PDB file of C-alpha atoms in Angstrom:
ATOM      1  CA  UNK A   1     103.201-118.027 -16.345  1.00  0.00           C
ATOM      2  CA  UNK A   2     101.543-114.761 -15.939  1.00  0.00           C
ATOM      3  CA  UNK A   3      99.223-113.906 -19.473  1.00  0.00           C
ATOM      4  CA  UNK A   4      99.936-110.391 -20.708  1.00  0.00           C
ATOM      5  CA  UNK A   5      98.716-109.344 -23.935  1.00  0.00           C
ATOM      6  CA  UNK A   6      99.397-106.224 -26.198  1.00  0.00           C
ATOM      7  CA  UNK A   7      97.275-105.299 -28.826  1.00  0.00           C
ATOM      8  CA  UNK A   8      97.979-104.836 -31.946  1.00  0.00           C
ATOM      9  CA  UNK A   9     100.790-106.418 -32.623  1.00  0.00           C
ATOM     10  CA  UNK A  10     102.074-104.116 -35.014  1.00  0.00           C
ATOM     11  CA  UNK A  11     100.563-100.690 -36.356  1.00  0.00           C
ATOM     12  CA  UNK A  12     101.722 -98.179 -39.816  1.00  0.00           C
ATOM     13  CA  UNK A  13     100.639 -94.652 -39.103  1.00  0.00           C
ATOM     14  CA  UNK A  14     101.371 -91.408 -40.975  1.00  0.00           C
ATOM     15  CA  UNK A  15     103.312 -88.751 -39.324  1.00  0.00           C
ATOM     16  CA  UNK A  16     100.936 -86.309 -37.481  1.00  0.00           C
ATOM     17  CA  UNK A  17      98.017 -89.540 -36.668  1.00  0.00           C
ATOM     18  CA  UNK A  18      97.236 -90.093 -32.676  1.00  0.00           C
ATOM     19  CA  UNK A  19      97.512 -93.904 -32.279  1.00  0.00           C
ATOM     20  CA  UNK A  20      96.622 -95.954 -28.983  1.00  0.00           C
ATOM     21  CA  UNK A  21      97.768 -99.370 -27.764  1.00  0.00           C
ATOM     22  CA  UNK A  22      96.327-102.017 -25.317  1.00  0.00           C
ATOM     23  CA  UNK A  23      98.308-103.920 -22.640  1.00  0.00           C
ATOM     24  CA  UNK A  24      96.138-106.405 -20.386  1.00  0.00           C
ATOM     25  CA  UNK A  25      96.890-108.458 -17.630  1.00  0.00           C
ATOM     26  CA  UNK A  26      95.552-110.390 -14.933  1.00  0.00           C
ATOM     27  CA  UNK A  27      94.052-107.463 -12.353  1.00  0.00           C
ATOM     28  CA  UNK A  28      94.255-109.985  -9.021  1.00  0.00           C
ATOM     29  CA  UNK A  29      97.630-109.402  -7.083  1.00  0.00           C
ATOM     30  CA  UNK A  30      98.085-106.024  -8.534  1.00  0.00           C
ATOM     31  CA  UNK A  31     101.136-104.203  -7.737  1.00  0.00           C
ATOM     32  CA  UNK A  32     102.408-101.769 -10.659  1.00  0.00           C
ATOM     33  CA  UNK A  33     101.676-101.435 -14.332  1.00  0.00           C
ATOM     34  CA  UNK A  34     105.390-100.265 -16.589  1.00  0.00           C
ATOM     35  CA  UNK A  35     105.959 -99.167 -20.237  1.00  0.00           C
ATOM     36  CA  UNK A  36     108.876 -99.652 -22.313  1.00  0.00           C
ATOM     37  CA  UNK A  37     109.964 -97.744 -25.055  1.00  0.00           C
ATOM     38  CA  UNK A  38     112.391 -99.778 -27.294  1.00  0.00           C
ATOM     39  CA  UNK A  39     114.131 -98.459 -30.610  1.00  0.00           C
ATOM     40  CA  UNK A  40     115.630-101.352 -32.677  1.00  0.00           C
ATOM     41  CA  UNK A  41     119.174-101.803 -32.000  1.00  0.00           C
ATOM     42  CA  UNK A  42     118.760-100.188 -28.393  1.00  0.00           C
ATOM     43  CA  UNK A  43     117.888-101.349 -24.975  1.00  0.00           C
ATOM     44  CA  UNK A  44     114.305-100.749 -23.479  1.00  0.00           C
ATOM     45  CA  UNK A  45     113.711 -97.445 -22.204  1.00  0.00           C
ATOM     46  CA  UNK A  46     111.213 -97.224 -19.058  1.00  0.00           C
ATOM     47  CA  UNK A  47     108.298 -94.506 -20.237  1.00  0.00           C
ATOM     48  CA  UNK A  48     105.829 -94.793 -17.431  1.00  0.00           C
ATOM     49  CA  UNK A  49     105.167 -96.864 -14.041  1.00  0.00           C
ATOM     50  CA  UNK A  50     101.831 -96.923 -12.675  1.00  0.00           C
ATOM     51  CA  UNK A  51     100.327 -98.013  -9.310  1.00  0.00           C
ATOM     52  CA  UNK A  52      96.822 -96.891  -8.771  1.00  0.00           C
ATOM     53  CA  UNK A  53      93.576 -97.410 -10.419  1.00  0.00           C
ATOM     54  CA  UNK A  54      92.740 -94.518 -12.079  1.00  0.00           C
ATOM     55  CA  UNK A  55      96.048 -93.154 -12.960  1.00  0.00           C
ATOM     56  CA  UNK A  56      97.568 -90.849 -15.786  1.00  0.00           C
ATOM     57  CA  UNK A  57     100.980 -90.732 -16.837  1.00  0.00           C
ATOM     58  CA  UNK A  58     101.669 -88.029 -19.542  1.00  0.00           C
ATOM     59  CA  UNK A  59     106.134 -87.607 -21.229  1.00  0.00           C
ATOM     60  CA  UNK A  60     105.401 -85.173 -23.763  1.00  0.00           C
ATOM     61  CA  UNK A  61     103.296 -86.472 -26.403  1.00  0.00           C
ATOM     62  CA  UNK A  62     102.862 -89.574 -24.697  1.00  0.00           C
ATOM     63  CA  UNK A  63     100.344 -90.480 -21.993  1.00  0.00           C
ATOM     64  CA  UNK A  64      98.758 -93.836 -20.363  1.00  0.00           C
ATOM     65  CA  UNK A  65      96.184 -94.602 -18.694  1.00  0.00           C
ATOM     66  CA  UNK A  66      95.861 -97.523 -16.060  1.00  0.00           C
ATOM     67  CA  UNK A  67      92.387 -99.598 -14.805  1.00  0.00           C
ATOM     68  CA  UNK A  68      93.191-102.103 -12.206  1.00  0.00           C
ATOM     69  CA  UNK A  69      89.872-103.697 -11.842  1.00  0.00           C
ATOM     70  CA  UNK A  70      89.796-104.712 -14.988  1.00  0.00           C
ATOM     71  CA  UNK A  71      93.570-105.389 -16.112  1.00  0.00           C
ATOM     72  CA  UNK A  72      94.221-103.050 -18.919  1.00  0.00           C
ATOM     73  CA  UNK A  73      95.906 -99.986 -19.553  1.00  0.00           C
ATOM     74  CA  UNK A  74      96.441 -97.906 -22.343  1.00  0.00           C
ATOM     75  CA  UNK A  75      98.913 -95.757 -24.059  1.00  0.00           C
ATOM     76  CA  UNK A  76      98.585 -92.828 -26.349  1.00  0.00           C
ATOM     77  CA  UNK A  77     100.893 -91.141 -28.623  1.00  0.00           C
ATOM     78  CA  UNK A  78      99.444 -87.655 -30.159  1.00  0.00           C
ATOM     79  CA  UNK A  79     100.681 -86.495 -33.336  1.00  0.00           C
ATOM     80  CA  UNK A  80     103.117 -89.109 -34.046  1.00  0.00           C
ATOM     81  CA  UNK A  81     106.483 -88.390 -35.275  1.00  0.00           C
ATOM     82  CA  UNK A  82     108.713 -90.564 -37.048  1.00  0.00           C
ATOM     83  CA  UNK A  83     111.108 -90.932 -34.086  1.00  0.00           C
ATOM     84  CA  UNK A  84     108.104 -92.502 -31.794  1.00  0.00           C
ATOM     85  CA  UNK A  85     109.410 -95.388 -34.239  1.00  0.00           C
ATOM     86  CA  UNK A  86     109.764 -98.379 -32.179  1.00  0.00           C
ATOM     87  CA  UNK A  87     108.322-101.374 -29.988  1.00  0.00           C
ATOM     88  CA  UNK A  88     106.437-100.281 -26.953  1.00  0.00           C
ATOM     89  CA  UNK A  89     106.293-103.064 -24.164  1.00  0.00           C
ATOM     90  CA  UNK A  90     104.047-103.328 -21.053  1.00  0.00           C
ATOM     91  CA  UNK A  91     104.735-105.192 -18.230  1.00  0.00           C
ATOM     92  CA  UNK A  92     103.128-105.551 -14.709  1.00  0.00           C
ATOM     93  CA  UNK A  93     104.744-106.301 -11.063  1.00  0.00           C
ATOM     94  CA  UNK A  94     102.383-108.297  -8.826  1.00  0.00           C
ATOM     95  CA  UNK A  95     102.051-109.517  -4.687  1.00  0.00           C
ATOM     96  CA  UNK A  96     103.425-112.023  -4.027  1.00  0.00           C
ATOM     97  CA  UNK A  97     105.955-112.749  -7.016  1.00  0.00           C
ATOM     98  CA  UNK A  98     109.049-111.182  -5.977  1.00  0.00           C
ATOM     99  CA  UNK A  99     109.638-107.995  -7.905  1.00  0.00           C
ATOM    100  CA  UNK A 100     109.223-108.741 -11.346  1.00  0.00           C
ATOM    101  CA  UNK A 101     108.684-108.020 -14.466  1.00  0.00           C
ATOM    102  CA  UNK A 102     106.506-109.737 -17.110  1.00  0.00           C
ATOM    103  CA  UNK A 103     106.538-108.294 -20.453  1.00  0.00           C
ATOM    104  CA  UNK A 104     104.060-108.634 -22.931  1.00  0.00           C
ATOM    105  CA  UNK A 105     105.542-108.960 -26.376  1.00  0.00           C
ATOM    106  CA  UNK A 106     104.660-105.762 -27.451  1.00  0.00           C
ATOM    107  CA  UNK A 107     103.384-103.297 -30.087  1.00  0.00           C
ATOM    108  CA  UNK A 108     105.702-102.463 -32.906  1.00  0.00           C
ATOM    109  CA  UNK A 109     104.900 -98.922 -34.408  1.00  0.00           C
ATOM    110  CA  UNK A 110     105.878 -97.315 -37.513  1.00  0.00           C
ATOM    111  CA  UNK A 111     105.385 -93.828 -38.196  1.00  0.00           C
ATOM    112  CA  UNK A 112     105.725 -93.001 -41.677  1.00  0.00           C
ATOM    113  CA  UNK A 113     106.615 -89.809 -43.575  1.00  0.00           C
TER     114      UNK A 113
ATOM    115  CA  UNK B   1     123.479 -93.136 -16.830  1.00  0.00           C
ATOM    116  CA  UNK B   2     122.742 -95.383 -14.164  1.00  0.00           C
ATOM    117  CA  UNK B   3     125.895 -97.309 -14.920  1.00  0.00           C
ATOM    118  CA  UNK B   4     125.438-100.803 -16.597  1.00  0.00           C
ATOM    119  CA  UNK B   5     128.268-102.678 -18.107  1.00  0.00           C
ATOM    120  CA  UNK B   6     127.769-106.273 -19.635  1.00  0.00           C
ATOM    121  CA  UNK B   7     130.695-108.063 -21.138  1.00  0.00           C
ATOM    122  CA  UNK B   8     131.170-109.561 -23.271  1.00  0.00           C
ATOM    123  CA  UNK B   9     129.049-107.647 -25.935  1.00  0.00           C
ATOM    124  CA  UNK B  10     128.978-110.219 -28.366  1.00  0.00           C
ATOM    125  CA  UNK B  11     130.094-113.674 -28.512  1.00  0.00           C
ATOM    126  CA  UNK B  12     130.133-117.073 -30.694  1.00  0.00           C
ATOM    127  CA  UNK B  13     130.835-120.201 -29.063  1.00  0.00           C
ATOM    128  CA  UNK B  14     130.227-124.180 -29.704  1.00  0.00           C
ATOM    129  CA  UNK B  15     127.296-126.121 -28.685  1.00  0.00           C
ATOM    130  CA  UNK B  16     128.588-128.092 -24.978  1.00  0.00           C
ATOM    131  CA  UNK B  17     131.011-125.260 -23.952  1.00  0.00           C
ATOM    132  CA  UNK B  18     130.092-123.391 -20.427  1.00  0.00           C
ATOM    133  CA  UNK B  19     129.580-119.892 -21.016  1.00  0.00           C
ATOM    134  CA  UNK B  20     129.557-116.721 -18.584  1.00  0.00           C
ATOM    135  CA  UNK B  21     127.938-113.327 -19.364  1.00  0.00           C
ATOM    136  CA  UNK B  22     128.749-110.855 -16.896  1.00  0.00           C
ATOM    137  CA  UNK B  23     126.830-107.349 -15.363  1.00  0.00           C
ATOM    138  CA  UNK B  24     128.495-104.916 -13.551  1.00  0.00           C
ATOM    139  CA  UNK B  25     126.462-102.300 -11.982  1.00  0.00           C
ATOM    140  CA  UNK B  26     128.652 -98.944 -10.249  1.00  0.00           C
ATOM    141  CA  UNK B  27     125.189 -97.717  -8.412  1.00  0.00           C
ATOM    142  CA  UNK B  28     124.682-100.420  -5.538  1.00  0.00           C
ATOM    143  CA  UNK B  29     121.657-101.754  -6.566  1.00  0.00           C
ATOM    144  CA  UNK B  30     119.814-104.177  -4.915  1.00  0.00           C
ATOM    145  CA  UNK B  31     117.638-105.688  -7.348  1.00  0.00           C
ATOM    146  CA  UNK B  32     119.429-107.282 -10.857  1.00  0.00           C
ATOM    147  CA  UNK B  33     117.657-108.978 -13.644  1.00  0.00           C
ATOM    148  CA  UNK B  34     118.910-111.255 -16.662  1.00  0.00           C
ATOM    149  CA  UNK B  35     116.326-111.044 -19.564  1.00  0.00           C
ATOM    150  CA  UNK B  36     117.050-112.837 -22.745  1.00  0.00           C
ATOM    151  CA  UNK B  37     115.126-111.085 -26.417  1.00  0.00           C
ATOM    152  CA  UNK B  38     113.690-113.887 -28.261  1.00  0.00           C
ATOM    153  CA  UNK B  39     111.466-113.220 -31.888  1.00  0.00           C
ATOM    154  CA  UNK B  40     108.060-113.688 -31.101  1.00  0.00           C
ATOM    155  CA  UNK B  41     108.689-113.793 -26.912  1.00  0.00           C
ATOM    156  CA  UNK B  42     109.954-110.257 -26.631  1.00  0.00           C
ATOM    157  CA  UNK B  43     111.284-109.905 -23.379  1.00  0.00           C
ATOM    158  CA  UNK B  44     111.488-113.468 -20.368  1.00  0.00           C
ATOM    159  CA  UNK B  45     112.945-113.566 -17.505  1.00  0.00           C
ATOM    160  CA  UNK B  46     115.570-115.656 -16.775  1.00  0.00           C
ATOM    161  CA  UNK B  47     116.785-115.139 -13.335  1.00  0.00           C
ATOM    162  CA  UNK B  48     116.783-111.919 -11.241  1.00  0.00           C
ATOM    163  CA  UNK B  49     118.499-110.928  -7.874  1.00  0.00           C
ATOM    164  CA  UNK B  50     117.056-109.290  -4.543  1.00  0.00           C
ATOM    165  CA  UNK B  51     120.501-109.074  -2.988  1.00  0.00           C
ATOM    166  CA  UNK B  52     124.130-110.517  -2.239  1.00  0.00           C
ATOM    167  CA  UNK B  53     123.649-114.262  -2.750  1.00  0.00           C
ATOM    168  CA  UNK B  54     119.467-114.180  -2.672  1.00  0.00           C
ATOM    169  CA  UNK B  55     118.665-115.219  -6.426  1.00  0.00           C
ATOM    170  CA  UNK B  56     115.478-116.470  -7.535  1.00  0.00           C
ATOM    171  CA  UNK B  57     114.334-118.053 -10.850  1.00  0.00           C
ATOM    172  CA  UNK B  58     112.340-116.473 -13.484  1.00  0.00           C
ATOM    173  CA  UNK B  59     110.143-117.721 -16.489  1.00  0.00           C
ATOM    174  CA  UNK B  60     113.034-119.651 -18.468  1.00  0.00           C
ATOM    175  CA  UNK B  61     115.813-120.700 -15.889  1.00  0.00           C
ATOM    176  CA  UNK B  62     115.867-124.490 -17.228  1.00  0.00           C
ATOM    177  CA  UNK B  63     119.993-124.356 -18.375  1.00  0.00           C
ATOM    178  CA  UNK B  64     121.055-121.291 -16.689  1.00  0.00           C
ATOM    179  CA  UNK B  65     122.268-120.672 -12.995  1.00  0.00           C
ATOM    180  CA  UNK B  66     123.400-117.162 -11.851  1.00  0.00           C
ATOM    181  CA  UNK B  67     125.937-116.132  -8.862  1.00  0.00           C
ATOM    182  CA  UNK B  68     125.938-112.558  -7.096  1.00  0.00           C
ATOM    183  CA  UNK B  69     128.653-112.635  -4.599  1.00  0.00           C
ATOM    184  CA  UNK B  70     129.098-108.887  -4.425  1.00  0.00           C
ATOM    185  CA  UNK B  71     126.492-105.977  -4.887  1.00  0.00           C
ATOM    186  CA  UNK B  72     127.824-105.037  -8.158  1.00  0.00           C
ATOM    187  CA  UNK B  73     128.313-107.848 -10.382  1.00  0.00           C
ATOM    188  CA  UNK B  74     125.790-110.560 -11.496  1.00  0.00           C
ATOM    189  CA  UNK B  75     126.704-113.464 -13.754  1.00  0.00           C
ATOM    190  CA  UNK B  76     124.894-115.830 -15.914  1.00  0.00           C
ATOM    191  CA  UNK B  77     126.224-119.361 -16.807  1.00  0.00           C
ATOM    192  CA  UNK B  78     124.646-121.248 -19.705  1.00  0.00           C
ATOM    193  CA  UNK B  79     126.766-124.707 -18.186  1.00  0.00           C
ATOM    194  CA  UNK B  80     126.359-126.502 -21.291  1.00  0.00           C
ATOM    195  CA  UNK B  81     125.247-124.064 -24.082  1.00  0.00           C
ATOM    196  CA  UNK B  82     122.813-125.407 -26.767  1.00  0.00           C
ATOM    197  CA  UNK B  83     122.028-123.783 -29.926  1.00  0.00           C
ATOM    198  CA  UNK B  84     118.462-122.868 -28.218  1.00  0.00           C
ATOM    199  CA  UNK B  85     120.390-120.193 -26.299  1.00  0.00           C
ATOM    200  CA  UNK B  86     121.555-118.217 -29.270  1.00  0.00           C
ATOM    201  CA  UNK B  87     119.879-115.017 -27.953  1.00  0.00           C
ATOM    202  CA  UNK B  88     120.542-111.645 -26.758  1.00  0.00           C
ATOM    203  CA  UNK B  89     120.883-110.844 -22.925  1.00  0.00           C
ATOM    204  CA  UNK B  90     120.140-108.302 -21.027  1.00  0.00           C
ATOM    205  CA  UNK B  91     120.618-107.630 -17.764  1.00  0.00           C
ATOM    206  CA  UNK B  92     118.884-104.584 -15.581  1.00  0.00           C
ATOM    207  CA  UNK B  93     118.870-102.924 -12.365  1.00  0.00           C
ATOM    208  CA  UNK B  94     115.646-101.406 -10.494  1.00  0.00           C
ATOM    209  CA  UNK B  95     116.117 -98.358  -9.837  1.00  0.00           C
ATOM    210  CA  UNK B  96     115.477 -97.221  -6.110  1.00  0.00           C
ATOM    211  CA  UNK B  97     115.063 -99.827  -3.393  1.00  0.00           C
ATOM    212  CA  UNK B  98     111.453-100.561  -3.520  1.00  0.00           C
ATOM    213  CA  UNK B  99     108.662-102.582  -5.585  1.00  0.00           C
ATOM    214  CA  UNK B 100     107.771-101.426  -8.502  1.00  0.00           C
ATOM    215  CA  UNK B 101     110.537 -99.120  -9.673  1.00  0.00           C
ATOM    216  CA  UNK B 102     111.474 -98.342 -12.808  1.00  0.00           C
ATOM    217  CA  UNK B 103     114.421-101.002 -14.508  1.00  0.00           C
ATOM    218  CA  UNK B 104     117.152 -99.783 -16.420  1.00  0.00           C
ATOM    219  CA  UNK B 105     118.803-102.087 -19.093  1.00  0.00           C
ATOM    220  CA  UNK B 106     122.184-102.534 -20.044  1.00  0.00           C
ATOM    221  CA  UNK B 107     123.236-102.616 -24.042  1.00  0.00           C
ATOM    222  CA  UNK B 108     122.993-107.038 -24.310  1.00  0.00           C
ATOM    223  CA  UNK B 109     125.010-109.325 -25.283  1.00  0.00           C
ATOM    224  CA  UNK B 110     124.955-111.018 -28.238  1.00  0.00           C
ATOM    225  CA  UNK B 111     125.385-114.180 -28.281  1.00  0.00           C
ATOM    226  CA  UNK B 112     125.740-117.327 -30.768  1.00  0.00           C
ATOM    227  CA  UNK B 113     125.754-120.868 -30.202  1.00  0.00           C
ATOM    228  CA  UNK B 114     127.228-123.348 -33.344  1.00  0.00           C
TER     229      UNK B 114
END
């Protein structure tokens, strides 16, 4: 079973912080790093997929950042607004696995007023 | 809308009854997924699809089995549901033909095992 990990768990910000979250995974086999968005009550919602070391992605407010070599990327939310409310979940594709996700169990975030 | 329809949406059935969750995709995609949302596990696998009969297992098969006999639909069967199973399901298509696309999700299913 593949070992993906997203850090922190959960986070509370006020509404106008920048916040950041950590997804890492194993960085042999690489194929593709994804991000979820996922409002309670909703399906997941793909933000971002990323294939090379190196990369940006950047929705709106919302960027990531992938590094291969060493199995982590992260995303940023700038000036966070109450409807960034939700769980954001990574997951990477590898070689070799068929093509497949594994989530990590995600970062809740709450934006507050 | 990339066209997902799972039926039932929600559902409440008896511990030892055989039970079949159903996605229906209108796109022809090749690649189909059934995830189940568990507290704590977000998001596992439980058997995905690479084409017309070609299924593979994923991270929590053990009680499930899947059929794809046409492009569009893609069943799960819990054959003897156990109250372990009280989840919700989703199923998802991949977007474009190649590795690494984006997945799409349908709305779940809900359901309960007594």
């Amino acid at each position: 079973i593949l070992n993906v990990e997203q850090s922190p768990q959960s986070l509370h910000v006020q509404e106008g912080d920048s916040t950041n979250f950590t997804c890492s995974f194993p960085s042999s086999n690489f194929y593709a790093l994804h991000w979820y968005r996922w409002e309670t009550a909703k399906s997941p919602e793909a933000l971002f997929v990323m294939t090379l070391n190196g990369d940006e992605k950047k929705k709106g407010r919302i960027s990531a950042t992938l590094n291969t070599k060493e199995g982590y990327s992260y995303l940023y939310i700038k000036g966070s607004q109450p409807e960034d409310s939700a769980t954001y979940l990574c997951a990477p594709t590898l070689t070799g696995g068929g093509n497949k996700l594994t989530f990590g169990t995600g970062t809740q975030l709450k934006v507050e007023l | 809308d990339a066209g997902i329809t799972q039926s039932p949406r929600h559902k409440v059935t008896e511990t030892g009854t055989p039970v079949t969750l159903r996605c229906h995709q209108t796109e022809n995609h090749r690649y189909m997924y059934w995830y189940r949302q568990d507290p704590g596990h977000g998001l596992r696998l439980i058997h995905y699809s690479y084409g017309v009969k070609d299924t593979d297992k994923g991270e929590v098969s053990d009680g499930y089995s899947v059929s794809r006999s046409k492009t569009e639909d893609f069943l799960l069967t819990l054959e003897s549901a156990t109250s372990s199973q009280t989840s919700v399901y989703f199923c998802a298509i991949s977007l474009g033909a190649g590795w690494g696309q984006p997945q799409h999700f349908g709305d779940g299913t809900r359901l309960s095992i007594l």
